Coordinates of C-alpha atoms in Angstrom, one line a residue:
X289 CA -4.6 23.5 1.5
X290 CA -1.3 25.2 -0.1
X291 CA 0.6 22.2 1.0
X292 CA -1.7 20.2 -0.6
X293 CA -1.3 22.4 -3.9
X294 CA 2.4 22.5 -3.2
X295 CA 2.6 18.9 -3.2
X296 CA 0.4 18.2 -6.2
X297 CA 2.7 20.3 -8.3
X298 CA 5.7 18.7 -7.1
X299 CA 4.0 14.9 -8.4
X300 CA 3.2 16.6 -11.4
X301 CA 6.3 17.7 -12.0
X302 CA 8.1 14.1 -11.1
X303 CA 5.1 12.3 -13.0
X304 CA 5.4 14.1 -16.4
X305 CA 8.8 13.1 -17.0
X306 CA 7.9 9.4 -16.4
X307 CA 4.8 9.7 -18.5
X308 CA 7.0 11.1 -21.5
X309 CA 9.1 8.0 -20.6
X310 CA 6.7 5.8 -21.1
X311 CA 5.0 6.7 -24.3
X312 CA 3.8 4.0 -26.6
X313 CA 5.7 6.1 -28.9
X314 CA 8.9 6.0 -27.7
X315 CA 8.6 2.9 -25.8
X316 CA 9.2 1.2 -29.5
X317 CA 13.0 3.0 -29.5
X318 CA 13.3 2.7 -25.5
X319 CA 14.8 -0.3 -25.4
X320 CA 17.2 -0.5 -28.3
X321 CA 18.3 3.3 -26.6
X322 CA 18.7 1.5 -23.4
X323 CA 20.8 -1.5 -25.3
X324 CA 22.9 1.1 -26.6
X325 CA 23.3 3.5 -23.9
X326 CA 23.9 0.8 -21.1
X327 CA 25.8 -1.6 -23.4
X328 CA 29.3 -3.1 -22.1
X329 CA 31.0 -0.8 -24.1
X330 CA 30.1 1.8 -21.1
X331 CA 29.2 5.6 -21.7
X332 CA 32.3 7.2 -21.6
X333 CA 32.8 5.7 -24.7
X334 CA 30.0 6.8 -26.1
X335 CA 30.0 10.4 -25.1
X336 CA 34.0 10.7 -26.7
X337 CA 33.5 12.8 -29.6
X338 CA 35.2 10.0 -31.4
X339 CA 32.7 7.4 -31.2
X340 CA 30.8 8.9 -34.4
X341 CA 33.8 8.8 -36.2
X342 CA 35.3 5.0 -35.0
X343 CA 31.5 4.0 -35.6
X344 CA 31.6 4.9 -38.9
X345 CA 34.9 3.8 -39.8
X346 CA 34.0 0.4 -38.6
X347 CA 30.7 0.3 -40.1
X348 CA 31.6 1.9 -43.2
X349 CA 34.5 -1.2 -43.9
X350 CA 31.9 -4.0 -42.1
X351 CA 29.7 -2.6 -45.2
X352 CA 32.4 -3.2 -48.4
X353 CA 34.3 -5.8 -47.2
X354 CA 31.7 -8.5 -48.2
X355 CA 31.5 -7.1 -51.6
X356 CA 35.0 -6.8 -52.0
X357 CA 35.1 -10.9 -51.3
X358 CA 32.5 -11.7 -54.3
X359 CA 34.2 -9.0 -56.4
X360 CA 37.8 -11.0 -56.1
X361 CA 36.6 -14.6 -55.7
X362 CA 32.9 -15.1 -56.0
X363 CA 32.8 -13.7 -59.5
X364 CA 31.7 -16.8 -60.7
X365 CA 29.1 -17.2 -58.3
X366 CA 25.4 -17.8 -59.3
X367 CA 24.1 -15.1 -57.2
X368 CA 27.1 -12.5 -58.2
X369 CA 26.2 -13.4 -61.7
X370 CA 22.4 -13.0 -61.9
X371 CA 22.8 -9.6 -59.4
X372 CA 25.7 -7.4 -60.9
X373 CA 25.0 -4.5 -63.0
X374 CA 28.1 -4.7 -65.4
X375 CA 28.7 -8.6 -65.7
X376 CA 31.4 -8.1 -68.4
X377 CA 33.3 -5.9 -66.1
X378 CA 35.8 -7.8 -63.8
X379 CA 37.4 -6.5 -60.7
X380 CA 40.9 -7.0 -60.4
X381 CA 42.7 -7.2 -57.3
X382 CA 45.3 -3.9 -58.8
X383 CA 42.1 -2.1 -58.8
X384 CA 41.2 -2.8 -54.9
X385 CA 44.4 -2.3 -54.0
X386 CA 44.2 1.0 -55.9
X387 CA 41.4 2.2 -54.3
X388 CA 42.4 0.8 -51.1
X389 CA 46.0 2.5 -50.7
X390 CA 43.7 6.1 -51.5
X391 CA 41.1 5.4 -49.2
X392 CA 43.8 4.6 -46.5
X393 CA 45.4 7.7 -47.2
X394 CA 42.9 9.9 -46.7
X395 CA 41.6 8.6 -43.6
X396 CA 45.5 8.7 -42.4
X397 CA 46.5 12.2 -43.3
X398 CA 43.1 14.3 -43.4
X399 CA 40.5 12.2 -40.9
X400 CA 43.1 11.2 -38.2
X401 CA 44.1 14.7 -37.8
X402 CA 40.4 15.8 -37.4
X403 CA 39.7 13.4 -35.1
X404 CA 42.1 14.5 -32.9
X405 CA 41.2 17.8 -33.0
X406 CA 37.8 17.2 -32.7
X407 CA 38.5 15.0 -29.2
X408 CA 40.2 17.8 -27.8
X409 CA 37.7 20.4 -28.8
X410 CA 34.2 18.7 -28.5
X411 CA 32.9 18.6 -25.4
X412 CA 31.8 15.0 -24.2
X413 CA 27.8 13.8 -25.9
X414 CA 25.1 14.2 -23.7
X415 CA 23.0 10.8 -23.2
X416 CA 19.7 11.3 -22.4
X417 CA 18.0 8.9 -20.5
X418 CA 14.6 9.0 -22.6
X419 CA 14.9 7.7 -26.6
X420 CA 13.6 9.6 -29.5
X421 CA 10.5 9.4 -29.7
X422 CA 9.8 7.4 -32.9
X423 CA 7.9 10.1 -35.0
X424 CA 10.8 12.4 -34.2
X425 CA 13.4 9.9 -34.8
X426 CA 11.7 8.9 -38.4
X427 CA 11.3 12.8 -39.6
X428 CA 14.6 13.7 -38.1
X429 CA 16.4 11.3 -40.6
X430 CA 14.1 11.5 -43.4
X431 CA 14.2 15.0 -43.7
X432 CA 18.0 15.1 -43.3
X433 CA 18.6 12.6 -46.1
X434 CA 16.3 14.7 -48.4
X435 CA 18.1 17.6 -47.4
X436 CA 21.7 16.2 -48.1
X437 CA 20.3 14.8 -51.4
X438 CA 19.9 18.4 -52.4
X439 CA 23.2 19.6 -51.1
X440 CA 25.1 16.7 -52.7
X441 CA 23.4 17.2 -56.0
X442 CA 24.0 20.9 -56.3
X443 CA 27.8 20.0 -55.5
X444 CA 27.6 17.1 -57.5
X445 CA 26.4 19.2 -60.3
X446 CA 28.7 22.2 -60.0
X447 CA 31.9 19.5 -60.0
X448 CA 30.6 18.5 -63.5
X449 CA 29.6 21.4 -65.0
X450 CA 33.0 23.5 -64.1
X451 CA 35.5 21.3 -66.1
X452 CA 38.4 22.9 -63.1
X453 CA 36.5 21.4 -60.1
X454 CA 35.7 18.4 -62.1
X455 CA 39.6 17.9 -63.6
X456 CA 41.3 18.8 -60.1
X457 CA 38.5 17.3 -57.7
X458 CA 35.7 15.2 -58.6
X459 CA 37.7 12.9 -62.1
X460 CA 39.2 10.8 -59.3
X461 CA 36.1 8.9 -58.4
X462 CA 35.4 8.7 -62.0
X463 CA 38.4 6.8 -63.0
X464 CA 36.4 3.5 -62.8
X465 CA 33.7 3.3 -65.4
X466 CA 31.9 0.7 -63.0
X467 CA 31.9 1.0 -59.7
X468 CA 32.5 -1.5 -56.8
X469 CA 32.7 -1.2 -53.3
X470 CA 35.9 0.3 -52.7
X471 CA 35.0 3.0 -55.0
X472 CA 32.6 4.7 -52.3
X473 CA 35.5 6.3 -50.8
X474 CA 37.7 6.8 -53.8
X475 CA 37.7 10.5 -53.3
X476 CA 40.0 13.5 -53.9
X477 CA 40.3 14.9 -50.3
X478 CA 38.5 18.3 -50.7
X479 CA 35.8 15.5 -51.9
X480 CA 35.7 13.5 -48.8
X481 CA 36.5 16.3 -46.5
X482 CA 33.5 18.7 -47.8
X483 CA 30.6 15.9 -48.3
X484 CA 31.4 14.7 -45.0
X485 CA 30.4 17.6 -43.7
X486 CA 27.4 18.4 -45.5
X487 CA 25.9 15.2 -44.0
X488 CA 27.6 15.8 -40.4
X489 CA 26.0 19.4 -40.4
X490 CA 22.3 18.5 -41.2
X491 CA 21.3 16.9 -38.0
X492 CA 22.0 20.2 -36.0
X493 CA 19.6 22.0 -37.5
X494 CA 17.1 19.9 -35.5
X495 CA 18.9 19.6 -32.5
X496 CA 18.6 16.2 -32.9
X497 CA 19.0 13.3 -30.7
X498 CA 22.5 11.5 -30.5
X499 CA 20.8 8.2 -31.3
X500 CA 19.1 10.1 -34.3
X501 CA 22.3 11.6 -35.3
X502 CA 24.0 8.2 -35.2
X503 CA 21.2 6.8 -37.0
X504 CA 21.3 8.7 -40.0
X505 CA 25.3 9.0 -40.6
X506 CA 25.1 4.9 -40.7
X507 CA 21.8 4.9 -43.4
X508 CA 24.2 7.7 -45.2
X509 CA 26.9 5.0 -45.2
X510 CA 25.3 2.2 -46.0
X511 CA 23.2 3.8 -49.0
X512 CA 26.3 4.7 -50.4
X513 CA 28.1 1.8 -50.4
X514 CA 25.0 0.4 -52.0
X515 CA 25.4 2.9 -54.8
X516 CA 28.9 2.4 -55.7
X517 CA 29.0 -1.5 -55.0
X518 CA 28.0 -2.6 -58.5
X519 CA 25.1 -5.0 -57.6
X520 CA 21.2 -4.2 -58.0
X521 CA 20.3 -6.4 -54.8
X522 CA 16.6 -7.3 -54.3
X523 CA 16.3 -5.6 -51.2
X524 CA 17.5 -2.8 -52.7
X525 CA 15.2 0.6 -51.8
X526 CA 15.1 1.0 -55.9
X527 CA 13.2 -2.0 -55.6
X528 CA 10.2 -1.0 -53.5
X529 CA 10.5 3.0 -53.3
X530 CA 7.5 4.0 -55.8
X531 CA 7.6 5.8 -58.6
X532 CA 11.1 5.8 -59.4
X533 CA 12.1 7.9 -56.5
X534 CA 15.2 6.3 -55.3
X535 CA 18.4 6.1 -57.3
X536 CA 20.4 3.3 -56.4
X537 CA 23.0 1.0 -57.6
X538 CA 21.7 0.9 -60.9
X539 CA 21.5 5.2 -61.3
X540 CA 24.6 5.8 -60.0
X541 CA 26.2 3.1 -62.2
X542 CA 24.5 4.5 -65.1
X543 CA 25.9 7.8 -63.5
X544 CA 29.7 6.8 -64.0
X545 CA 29.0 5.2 -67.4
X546 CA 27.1 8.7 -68.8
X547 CA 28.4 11.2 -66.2
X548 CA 26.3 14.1 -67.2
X549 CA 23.3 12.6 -65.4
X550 CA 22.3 10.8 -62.0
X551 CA 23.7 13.6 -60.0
X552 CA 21.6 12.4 -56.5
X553 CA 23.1 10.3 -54.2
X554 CA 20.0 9.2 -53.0
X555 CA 17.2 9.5 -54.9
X556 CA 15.9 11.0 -58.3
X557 CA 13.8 14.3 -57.3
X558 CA 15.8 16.5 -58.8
X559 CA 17.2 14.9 -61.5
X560 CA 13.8 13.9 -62.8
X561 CA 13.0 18.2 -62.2
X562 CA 15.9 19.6 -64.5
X563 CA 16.1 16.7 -66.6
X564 CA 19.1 14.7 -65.6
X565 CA 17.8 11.8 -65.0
X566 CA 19.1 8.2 -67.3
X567 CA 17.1 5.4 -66.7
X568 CA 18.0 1.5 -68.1
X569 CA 15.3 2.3 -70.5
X570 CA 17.0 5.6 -71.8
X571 CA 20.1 3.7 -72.1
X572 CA 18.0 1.2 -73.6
X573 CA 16.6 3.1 -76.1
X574 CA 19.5 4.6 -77.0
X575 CA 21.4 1.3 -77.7
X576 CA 18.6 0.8 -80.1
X577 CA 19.0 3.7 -81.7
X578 CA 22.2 3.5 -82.0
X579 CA 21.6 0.0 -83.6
X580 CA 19.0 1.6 -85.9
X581 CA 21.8 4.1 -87.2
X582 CA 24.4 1.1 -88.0
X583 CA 21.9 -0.9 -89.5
X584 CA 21.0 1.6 -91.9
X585 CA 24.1 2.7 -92.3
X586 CA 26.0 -0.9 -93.1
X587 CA 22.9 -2.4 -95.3
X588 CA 21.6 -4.5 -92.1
X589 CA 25.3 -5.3 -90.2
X590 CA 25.2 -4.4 -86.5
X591 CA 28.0 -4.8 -83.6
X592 CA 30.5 -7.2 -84.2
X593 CA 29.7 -7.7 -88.0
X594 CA 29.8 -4.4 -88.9
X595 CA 34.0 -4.5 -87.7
X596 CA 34.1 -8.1 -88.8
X597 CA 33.3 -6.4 -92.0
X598 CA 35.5 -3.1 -91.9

């Protein structure tokens, strides 16, 4: 009878982890994990500690390069036209190559060296055989995203509202009154270096998994490239988040035209709580009643008739 007992425990124990295994729940995730985990690429690259950081390297230029192309020669194309935020506003290949030579830089003399440092000091990641299950997968990076979008709009904030962290740090990314792709990483290095942390950190507060982890640095990326690539794209989140709640392209441009507002990189919580928040119909309203003023002011000449007239 106790060998009986003993051997029901031991097939409990071997079932359970193959019941977790197969979950409905995680059997959604399982086989993009396995995709990923038994890839050609093999695990030992994986497990380097600098796979996050080629990853997002890669990904992060796979994301601007094809904005960069309609920025410098499809300017005139139907689709650029009807889609970008600041039609009048041309990029100019002296501006790319401006934004270019500092985003090289800093990648070369502050993210090289912390790479390296990083391989030789992080111990190799673990790859569990079982994905995240797709509840925790979906709260994991939820909740980090929310939580980053606090962080970066306190900093955001503080690097305004101090004219010496704004004039040594933060004027940099500021220099272009409308954005495009390249100006996502236009960054003063104390910039790049401490919001890169912020959204490396959040993750290990859940002990997340690595294809979590992974997960959420490339939404980070790409919703950032999104907001600084000058284009309000249909399937843009703005588009179908409700009530306003997510930022965007169009906030964060609005954000480098009136800098004093927009301060989220991700969505409008907390701008909409302590009044920050510009919408197209605040800027609206105040080009009409801007209008109003020169109207009444020049007996019924607006804009280009008013100088035409002075």
């Amino acid at each position: 009878m106790a060998a009986q007992v003993l051997n029901l425990e031991r097939l409990a124990d071997f079932v359970t982890p193959i019941a977790e295994y197969v979950t409905p729940e995680q059997n959604l995730l399982q086989p993009v994990w396995d995709f990923v985990r038994l890839g050609p690429w093999g695990q030992d690259a994986l497990r380097s500690p600098l796979f996050p950081v080629v990853m997002s390297i890669v990904f992060y230029f796979t994301c601007i390069l094809p904005f960069m192309v309609i920025d410098l020669w499809g300017r005139n194309w139907h689709w650029a036209k009807k889609y970008k935020i600041q039609p009048d506003k041309e990029v100019s290949w002296y501006m790319v190559r401006n934004t270019m030579v500092i985003t090289f830089w800093n990648h070369l003399l502050y993210i090289l060296p912390a790479s390296v440092f990083q391989y030789f000091h992080t111990p190799p990641t673990p790859l569990p055989p079982v994905a995240p299950g797709l509840w925790e997968f979906t709260w994991h990076i939820v909740v980090c995203l929310v939580i980053f979008d606090f962080q970066y709009f306190c900093w955001h904030w503080l690097h305004h509202r101090v004219r010496f962290l704004y004039k040594h740090f933060h004027a940099i990314h500021h220099q272009y009154h409308s954005p495009f792709s390249w100006v996502t990483q236009y960054l003063h290095p104390w910039e790049l270096i401490s919001v890169g942390f912020l959204t490396t950190v959040n993750t290990w507060f859940f002990d997340s998994h690595c294809f979590t982890t992974w997960t959420y640095m490339l939404i980070s990326i790409a919703v950032s490239v999104e907001a600084h690539c000058g284009f309000d794209l249909p399937w843009s989140p703005s588009h179908w988040v409700p009530f306003g709640l997510y930022g965007g392209a169009i906030k964060h441009d609005l954000h480098h035209q009136r800098p004093y507002s927009n301060f989220e990189p991700f969505f409008s919580i907390w701008d909409r709580l302590v009044g920050t928040e510009f919408t197209l119909k605040d800027r609206q309203r105040a080009v009409d009643r801007r209008e109003k003023i020169e109207y009444d002011r020049h007996g019924g000449m607006v804009g280009s008739e008013v100088k035409k007239f002075n």
